[in-house]
Amino acid sequence: MSTAHLLPAFARVDLAFDHGEGAWLTATNGERYLDFTSGVAVNALGHAHPKVADAIARQAHKAIHVSNLFRVPEQEQLADRLCAASFADYVFFCNSGAEAMEGAIKTARKFQAVNGHPERYRIVTFEGAFHGRTLATLAAGGQKKYLEGFGPVVEGFDQVPFGDLEAVKKVIGPETAAILVEPIQGEGGVRVPANMFLQGLRALCDQQGLLLIFDEVQTGMGRTGELFAHQRTGVEPDIMAVAKALGGGFPVGAFLSTKEAGEGMTPGTHGSTFGGNPLAMAAGNATLDVMLEPGFLDRVKRIGLLFKQRLAEIKDRFPSVVAEVRGEGLLLGLRCLVPNSQLVDALREEHLLVVAAGDNVVRLVPPLIVSETEVGEAMGMLERACTRLARAETPAKRGAVG
Ligand SMILES: *Cc1c(COP(=O)(O)O)cnc(C)c1O
């Protein structure tokens, strides 16, 4: 076995896992790793959660797929529950974050078109954003390194600095349909905007007849200690994309909308072969069962706060390695003074798995079921890794990076 026949699009670490349990993964060589990557914010309930595993197995024996030609009771159930727990009236299920974003973008444009403004199709987005790898979501994200070599960039996205309300006001024109923003930028480096910024966006949308779209693909499904990150801010969107943790590890995406914003998406305007199939919905319903248990989200908040406080101690103890602690709930980041890849590698040597993000940040995204003991174990690994990196930092090198 080798990677020879895999498209070389990923720079993979030479490490493979056989199985997992909770916050732990066991490698094919038998070594155990503490997984604070969670498959990039996907495995919210950790690995091999019995409720999710059982629900998937049970459904697989009944029917994996039937198609949206027919009613899918499991889909109706998950949609009802997501709407009961959010601002939304409608849900469309798909299979990934990028696909959810595509649907969200189409819905916003369609809303303007059916409301007498077909000329309004442009969407305001933000620097540092990440919305996926399809042609339109790449254009929305606006990152040059991801767009290069893939032909003309999909038209209709206007990017301004994250957090800059004045820049948003200036860029809005007669063709603007919507504003698209992550309530916390994940890939961009766990960048948390001020509540006032999101409130300002909402006000602008209301004044100018625009829709507000939240990309909660990473921040959603309990990650920040609320079911959706925006619920902490008091600002509600018109449309929202979710995915990553929605199926507890099973690929599921969705976009949600208010009745008004979604009314233009009539039969035939959108579709998906696999989207919302019974197997995916079984995973989604089982995941939500656990997340909505009394106390689950409060526990995420509490553990997140505790972890963040302990990370602040790391920053104080290793000022040549860590410059800043960021994030909410269990979406946490360390902005590094050494290249972030060095800290990711050093932590992996300690058997703690984490993931890099933009802005020279290391993201810590443990499963939401992580225990205080496991956070304590991660702290030991962080201390050892930072001690090694701080030693390696000669006075001459210090300050050269970051
Ligand atoms: C991961 C992510 C996406 C893309 O999701 P995929 O499932 O990889 O297509 C979109 N938006 C945000 C905020 C993400 O974190």
Coordinates of C-alpha atoms and ligand atoms in Angstrom, one line a residue:
M1 CA 0.0 0.0 0.0
S2 CA 1.2 3.5 -0.8
T3 CA -0.2 6.9 -1.7
A4 CA 1.1 6.5 -5.3
H5 CA -2.4 6.4 -6.8
L6 CA -4.0 9.1 -4.8
L7 CA -4.2 12.5 -6.5
P8 CA -1.3 14.4 -4.8
A9 CA -3.7 17.1 -3.6
F10 CA -3.0 16.5 0.1
A11 CA 0.3 16.8 2.0
R12 CA -0.4 13.9 4.3
V13 CA 1.4 13.1 7.5
D14 CA 2.8 9.5 7.3
L15 CA 0.5 8.2 10.0
A16 CA -2.6 6.1 9.7
F17 CA -5.2 5.1 12.3
D18 CA -6.9 1.8 12.9
H19 CA -9.7 2.8 15.2
G20 CA -10.7 5.3 17.8
E21 CA -12.7 5.6 21.0
G22 CA -13.9 8.9 22.4
A23 CA -11.1 11.5 22.2
W24 CA -8.4 8.9 21.4
L25 CA -7.2 7.4 18.1
T26 CA -5.1 4.2 17.9
A27 CA -2.5 4.2 15.0
T28 CA -1.9 1.2 12.8
N29 CA 1.4 0.7 14.7
G30 CA -0.6 0.5 18.0
E31 CA 0.3 3.9 19.4
R32 CA -2.4 6.0 20.9
Y33 CA -3.0 9.7 20.1
L34 CA -5.2 12.3 21.8
D35 CA -7.3 13.7 19.0
F36 CA -7.7 17.5 19.3
T37 CA -8.3 17.7 15.6
S38 CA -11.7 15.8 15.5
G39 CA -11.3 15.3 11.8
V40 CA -11.3 19.1 11.5
A41 CA -14.2 19.8 13.8
V42 CA -16.2 16.9 12.5
N43 CA -16.2 14.2 15.2
A44 CA -18.0 16.3 17.8
L45 CA -18.9 13.2 19.8
G46 CA -15.5 11.6 19.5
H47 CA -14.8 8.4 17.8
A48 CA -17.1 5.3 17.8
H49 CA -19.8 7.0 19.8
P50 CA -22.1 4.1 20.6
K51 CA -25.3 6.0 19.9
V52 CA -24.1 7.2 16.5
A53 CA -22.6 3.9 15.5
D54 CA -25.7 2.0 16.5
A55 CA -28.0 4.4 14.7
I56 CA -25.9 4.0 11.5
A57 CA -25.8 0.2 11.8
R58 CA -29.5 0.0 12.4
Q59 CA -30.4 2.2 9.5
A60 CA -28.0 0.5 7.1
H61 CA -30.0 -2.7 7.7
K62 CA -33.3 -0.9 6.9
A63 CA -32.5 1.3 3.9
I64 CA -29.3 3.3 3.2
H65 CA -30.7 5.4 0.4
V66 CA -34.1 6.0 -1.3
S67 CA -33.8 9.4 -3.1
N68 CA -35.7 12.7 -2.7
L69 CA -38.3 11.5 -5.2
F70 CA -40.1 10.3 -2.1
R71 CA -40.7 11.6 1.4
V72 CA -37.9 10.7 3.8
P73 CA -39.3 10.5 7.3
E74 CA -35.8 10.7 9.0
Q75 CA -35.1 13.9 7.0
E76 CA -38.4 15.5 8.0
Q77 CA -37.6 14.6 11.6
L78 CA -34.1 16.2 11.5
A79 CA -35.4 19.3 9.7
D80 CA -38.1 19.8 12.3
R81 CA -35.6 19.5 15.1
L82 CA -33.0 21.8 13.5
C83 CA -35.7 24.4 12.9
A84 CA -37.1 24.1 16.5
A85 CA -33.5 24.8 17.8
S86 CA -32.8 27.8 15.5
F87 CA -34.1 30.8 13.6
A88 CA -34.9 28.7 10.6
D89 CA -38.1 27.5 8.9
Y90 CA -36.6 25.4 6.1
V91 CA -33.7 23.0 5.8
F92 CA -32.1 21.5 2.6
F93 CA -29.8 18.6 3.2
C94 CA -26.6 17.9 1.2
N95 CA -23.3 16.2 1.7
S96 CA -20.6 18.7 2.5
G97 CA -19.8 22.2 3.7
A98 CA -19.0 23.6 0.3
E99 CA -22.3 22.2 -1.1
A100 CA -24.2 23.7 1.8
M101 CA -22.6 27.1 1.0
E102 CA -23.4 26.7 -2.7
G103 CA -27.1 26.2 -1.8
A104 CA -27.0 29.2 0.6
I105 CA -25.5 31.4 -2.1
K106 CA -28.1 30.3 -4.7
T107 CA -30.9 30.8 -2.2
A108 CA -29.8 34.4 -1.5
R109 CA -29.6 35.2 -5.2
K110 CA -33.0 33.6 -5.9
F111 CA -34.6 35.5 -3.1
Q112 CA -33.6 38.8 -4.7
A113 CA -34.6 37.6 -8.2
V114 CA -38.1 36.5 -7.1
N115 CA -38.6 39.7 -5.2
G116 CA -38.1 41.9 -8.2
H117 CA -34.4 42.4 -8.0
P118 CA -32.7 40.0 -10.5
E119 CA -29.9 42.6 -10.8
R120 CA -28.9 41.9 -7.1
Y121 CA -26.6 38.9 -7.2
R122 CA -23.4 40.1 -5.6
I123 CA -22.3 38.9 -2.2
V124 CA -20.1 40.7 0.3
T125 CA -17.5 38.4 1.8
F126 CA -14.5 38.8 4.1
E127 CA -10.7 38.5 3.9
G128 CA -9.5 35.4 5.6
A129 CA -12.8 33.6 5.0
F130 CA -13.1 30.0 4.0
H131 CA -16.2 28.7 2.4
G132 CA -15.1 25.5 0.6
R133 CA -13.4 24.3 -2.6
T134 CA -16.0 24.4 -5.3
L135 CA -15.6 27.1 -7.9
A136 CA -18.2 29.5 -6.4
T137 CA -17.1 28.9 -2.8
L138 CA -13.5 29.5 -3.7
A139 CA -14.5 32.8 -5.3
A140 CA -16.4 33.6 -2.1
G141 CA -13.3 32.9 0.0
G142 CA -11.2 34.9 -2.3
Q143 CA -7.9 33.3 -1.5
K144 CA -5.5 33.7 -4.4
K145 CA -3.5 30.6 -3.7
Y146 CA -6.6 28.5 -4.0
L147 CA -8.0 30.2 -7.1
E148 CA -4.8 30.2 -9.2
G149 CA -4.9 28.0 -12.3
F150 CA -8.6 27.2 -12.2
G151 CA -9.8 29.6 -14.9
P152 CA -12.1 32.6 -14.6
V153 CA -13.1 33.3 -11.0
V154 CA -16.9 33.0 -10.5
E155 CA -18.3 36.5 -10.6
G156 CA -20.2 38.2 -7.9
F157 CA -18.2 38.3 -4.7
D158 CA -16.8 41.5 -3.2
Q159 CA -14.3 41.0 -0.4
V160 CA -13.5 43.5 2.4
P161 CA -11.4 43.2 5.6
F162 CA -13.0 41.1 8.4
G163 CA -14.5 43.2 11.1
D164 CA -14.5 46.4 9.0
L165 CA -18.1 47.7 9.0
E166 CA -17.2 50.9 7.1
A167 CA -15.7 48.9 4.3
V168 CA -18.9 46.8 4.1
K169 CA -21.0 50.0 3.8
K170 CA -18.8 51.3 1.0
V171 CA -18.8 48.1 -1.0
I172 CA -22.6 47.6 -0.9
G173 CA -24.1 48.7 -4.3
P174 CA -27.3 48.4 -6.3
E175 CA -26.2 44.8 -7.3
T176 CA -25.6 43.5 -3.8
A177 CA -27.8 40.6 -2.7
A178 CA -26.3 39.5 0.6
I179 CA -23.5 39.5 3.1
L180 CA -21.8 36.2 3.9
V181 CA -19.7 35.8 7.1
E182 CA -18.4 33.1 9.5
P183 CA -19.4 34.1 13.0
I184 CA -15.9 33.0 13.9
Q185 CA -13.3 32.5 11.2
G186 CA -12.1 28.9 11.6
E187 CA -9.6 28.2 8.8
G188 CA -8.7 31.9 8.8
G189 CA -7.2 31.5 12.3
V190 CA -9.9 31.3 14.9
R191 CA -10.7 35.0 14.5
V192 CA -13.5 36.1 16.7
P193 CA -15.2 39.3 15.6
A194 CA -16.8 41.8 18.0
N195 CA -20.5 41.2 18.5
M196 CA -21.0 44.8 17.4
F197 CA -19.7 43.8 14.0
L198 CA -22.3 41.1 13.4
Q199 CA -25.0 43.4 14.8
G200 CA -23.8 46.0 12.4
L201 CA -24.1 43.6 9.5
R202 CA -27.6 42.6 10.5
A203 CA -28.6 46.3 10.6
L204 CA -27.1 47.0 7.2
C205 CA -29.0 44.0 5.7
D206 CA -32.2 45.2 7.2
Q207 CA -31.8 48.7 6.0
Q208 CA -30.8 47.8 2.5
G209 CA -33.0 44.7 1.8
L210 CA -30.0 42.3 1.8
L211 CA -29.8 38.8 3.3
L212 CA -27.4 37.9 6.0
I213 CA -25.8 34.4 5.5
F214 CA -23.8 32.8 8.2
D215 CA -21.3 30.0 7.4
E216 CA -21.5 27.9 10.5
V217 CA -20.0 24.8 8.8
Q218 CA -17.2 24.8 11.4
T219 CA -18.7 26.9 14.3
G220 CA -22.1 25.1 14.3
M221 CA -23.3 22.0 16.1
G222 CA -22.2 22.8 19.6
R223 CA -18.6 23.7 18.9
T224 CA -18.7 27.0 20.7
G225 CA -21.0 25.9 23.5
E226 CA -24.2 27.0 21.7
L227 CA -25.8 24.8 19.2
F228 CA -24.9 27.6 16.7
A229 CA -22.2 30.1 17.4
H230 CA -24.4 33.1 16.4
Q231 CA -26.8 32.2 19.2
R232 CA -24.3 33.7 21.7
T233 CA -24.3 37.0 19.7
G234 CA -28.0 37.8 19.6
V235 CA -27.8 38.2 15.8
E236 CA -29.8 35.9 13.6
P237 CA -29.1 35.2 9.9
D238 CA -31.6 34.7 7.1
I239 CA -29.6 31.7 5.8
M240 CA -27.1 29.5 7.4
A241 CA -24.8 26.7 6.2
V242 CA -23.8 23.8 8.5
A243 CA -21.9 20.6 7.9
K244 CA -18.8 19.3 9.6
A245 CA -20.2 18.0 12.9
L246 CA -23.8 17.6 11.7
G247 CA -23.5 13.9 11.2
G248 CA -21.1 13.2 14.1
G249 CA -18.5 12.1 11.5
F250 CA -20.9 10.9 8.8
P251 CA -20.8 13.3 5.7
V252 CA -23.9 15.5 6.0
G253 CA -24.3 19.2 5.1
A254 CA -27.3 21.4 5.2
F255 CA -28.4 25.0 4.6
L256 CA -31.2 26.5 6.7
S257 CA -33.3 29.5 5.9
T258 CA -36.2 31.6 7.1
K259 CA -39.5 31.1 5.3
E260 CA -39.1 34.4 3.5
A261 CA -35.6 33.8 2.4
G262 CA -36.3 30.3 1.1
E263 CA -39.6 30.8 -0.6
G264 CA -38.0 31.2 -4.1
M265 CA -36.5 27.7 -4.0
T266 CA -39.4 26.0 -5.6
P267 CA -39.5 22.5 -7.1
G268 CA -36.7 22.1 -9.6
T269 CA -34.6 25.0 -8.5
H270 CA -32.1 22.9 -6.5
G271 CA -31.4 19.3 -5.8
S272 CA -29.0 16.5 -4.6
T273 CA -29.0 12.8 -5.3
F274 CA -27.6 11.7 -1.9
G275 CA -28.6 14.7 0.2
G276 CA -30.6 13.8 3.3
N277 CA -30.6 10.1 2.7
P278 CA -31.9 7.9 5.5
L279 CA -28.4 6.8 6.6
A280 CA -27.1 10.3 6.8
M281 CA -30.2 11.4 8.6
A282 CA -29.9 8.6 11.1
A283 CA -26.4 9.8 11.9
G284 CA -27.6 13.4 12.2
N285 CA -30.6 12.5 14.4
A286 CA -28.4 10.4 16.7
T287 CA -25.8 13.2 17.0
L288 CA -28.4 15.8 17.8
D289 CA -30.0 13.4 20.4
V290 CA -26.7 13.6 22.3
M291 CA -26.1 17.3 21.8
L292 CA -29.6 18.3 23.0
E293 CA -29.3 16.2 26.2
P294 CA -29.7 18.5 29.2
G295 CA -26.3 19.9 30.2
F296 CA -24.4 18.8 27.1
L297 CA -23.8 22.3 25.7
D298 CA -23.2 23.8 29.2
R299 CA -20.5 21.3 29.7
V300 CA -18.9 22.3 26.4
K301 CA -18.9 25.9 27.6
R302 CA -17.4 25.0 31.0
I303 CA -14.7 22.7 29.6
G304 CA -13.9 25.3 26.9
L305 CA -13.5 28.0 29.4
L306 CA -11.3 25.9 31.6
F307 CA -9.1 24.9 28.6
K308 CA -8.8 28.5 27.4
Q309 CA -7.7 29.6 30.9
R310 CA -5.0 26.8 31.0
L311 CA -3.9 27.8 27.5
A312 CA -3.4 31.3 28.7
E313 CA -0.9 29.9 31.3
I314 CA 1.0 28.3 28.4
K315 CA 1.1 31.7 26.6
D316 CA 2.5 33.3 29.8
R317 CA 5.0 30.5 30.4
F318 CA 6.3 30.3 26.8
P319 CA 6.1 33.9 25.4
S320 CA 8.6 33.0 22.7
V321 CA 6.3 30.3 21.3
V322 CA 2.7 31.5 21.8
A323 CA 1.6 35.1 21.3
E324 CA -2.2 34.8 21.8
V325 CA -5.0 32.5 22.8
R326 CA -8.2 32.8 20.7
G327 CA -11.6 31.3 20.4
E328 CA -14.9 30.3 22.0
G329 CA -16.0 27.1 23.6
L330 CA -14.0 24.2 22.1
L331 CA -12.9 26.1 19.0
L332 CA -9.6 27.4 20.3
G333 CA -6.5 28.7 18.7
L334 CA -2.9 29.6 19.7
R335 CA -1.3 32.3 17.5
C336 CA 2.3 31.2 17.4
L337 CA 5.6 33.1 17.2
V338 CA 7.3 30.0 15.8
P339 CA 5.9 28.7 12.5
N340 CA 2.6 27.0 13.4
S341 CA 3.7 23.9 11.6
Q342 CA 6.5 23.5 14.1
L343 CA 4.1 23.4 17.0
V344 CA 1.7 21.0 15.1
D345 CA 4.7 18.7 14.5
A346 CA 6.0 19.0 18.1
L347 CA 2.6 18.2 19.5
R348 CA 2.2 15.2 17.3
E349 CA 5.5 13.9 18.6
E350 CA 3.9 14.2 22.0
H351 CA 0.9 12.3 20.6
L352 CA -1.5 15.2 20.6
L353 CA -3.2 15.8 17.2
V354 CA -4.0 19.4 16.3
V355 CA -4.5 21.3 13.1
A356 CA -2.9 24.5 11.6
A357 CA -5.0 27.5 10.6
G358 CA -4.3 30.8 8.9
D359 CA -2.7 33.7 10.7
N360 CA 0.0 31.3 12.0
V361 CA -2.5 29.8 14.4
V362 CA -2.7 26.2 15.8
R363 CA -6.3 25.1 16.2
L364 CA -7.3 23.0 19.1
V365 CA -10.7 21.4 18.3
P366 CA -11.2 18.5 20.7
P367 CA -14.3 16.4 20.5
L368 CA -17.1 18.0 22.5
I369 CA -17.2 15.0 24.8
V370 CA -13.6 15.6 26.0
S371 CA -13.0 15.2 29.7
E372 CA -11.2 17.5 32.1
T373 CA -8.6 14.7 32.6
E374 CA -8.0 14.6 28.9
V375 CA -7.6 18.4 28.8
G376 CA -5.1 18.0 31.6
E377 CA -3.2 15.3 29.5
A378 CA -3.2 17.7 26.6
M379 CA -1.7 20.4 28.8
G380 CA 1.2 18.2 29.7
M381 CA 1.8 17.5 26.0
L382 CA 1.6 21.2 25.2
E383 CA 4.1 22.0 28.0
R384 CA 6.6 19.5 26.8
A385 CA 6.3 20.6 23.2
C386 CA 6.6 24.3 24.0
T387 CA 9.6 23.6 26.3
R388 CA 11.4 22.0 23.4
L389 CA 10.4 24.7 20.9
A390 CA 11.4 27.5 23.4
R391 CA 14.8 25.9 23.9
A392 CA 15.3 25.6 20.1
E393 CA 14.6 29.3 19.8
T394 CA 18.0 31.0 20.0
P395 CA 18.0 34.7 20.9
A396 CA 19.2 35.4 17.4
K397 CA 16.2 33.6 15.9
R398 CA 13.7 35.1 18.3
G399 CA 11.5 37.7 16.7
A400 CA 12.5 36.6 13.2
V401 CA 9.2 34.8 12.6
G402 CA 5.6 35.9 13.2
Ligands
LIG1 C1 -14.8 23.2 6.3 C2 -15.5 24.4 5.9 C3 -16.2 24.5 4.7 C4 -16.1 23.5 3.6 O1 -16.6 22.3 4.0 P1 -16.4 20.9 3.1 O2 -17.2 19.9 3.8 O3 -14.9 20.7 3.2 O4 -16.8 21.2 1.8 C5 -16.9 25.7 4.5 N1 -17.0 26.7 5.4 C6 -16.3 26.6 6.6 C7 -16.4 27.7 7.5 C8 -15.5 25.5 6.9 O5 -14.9 25.4 8.0

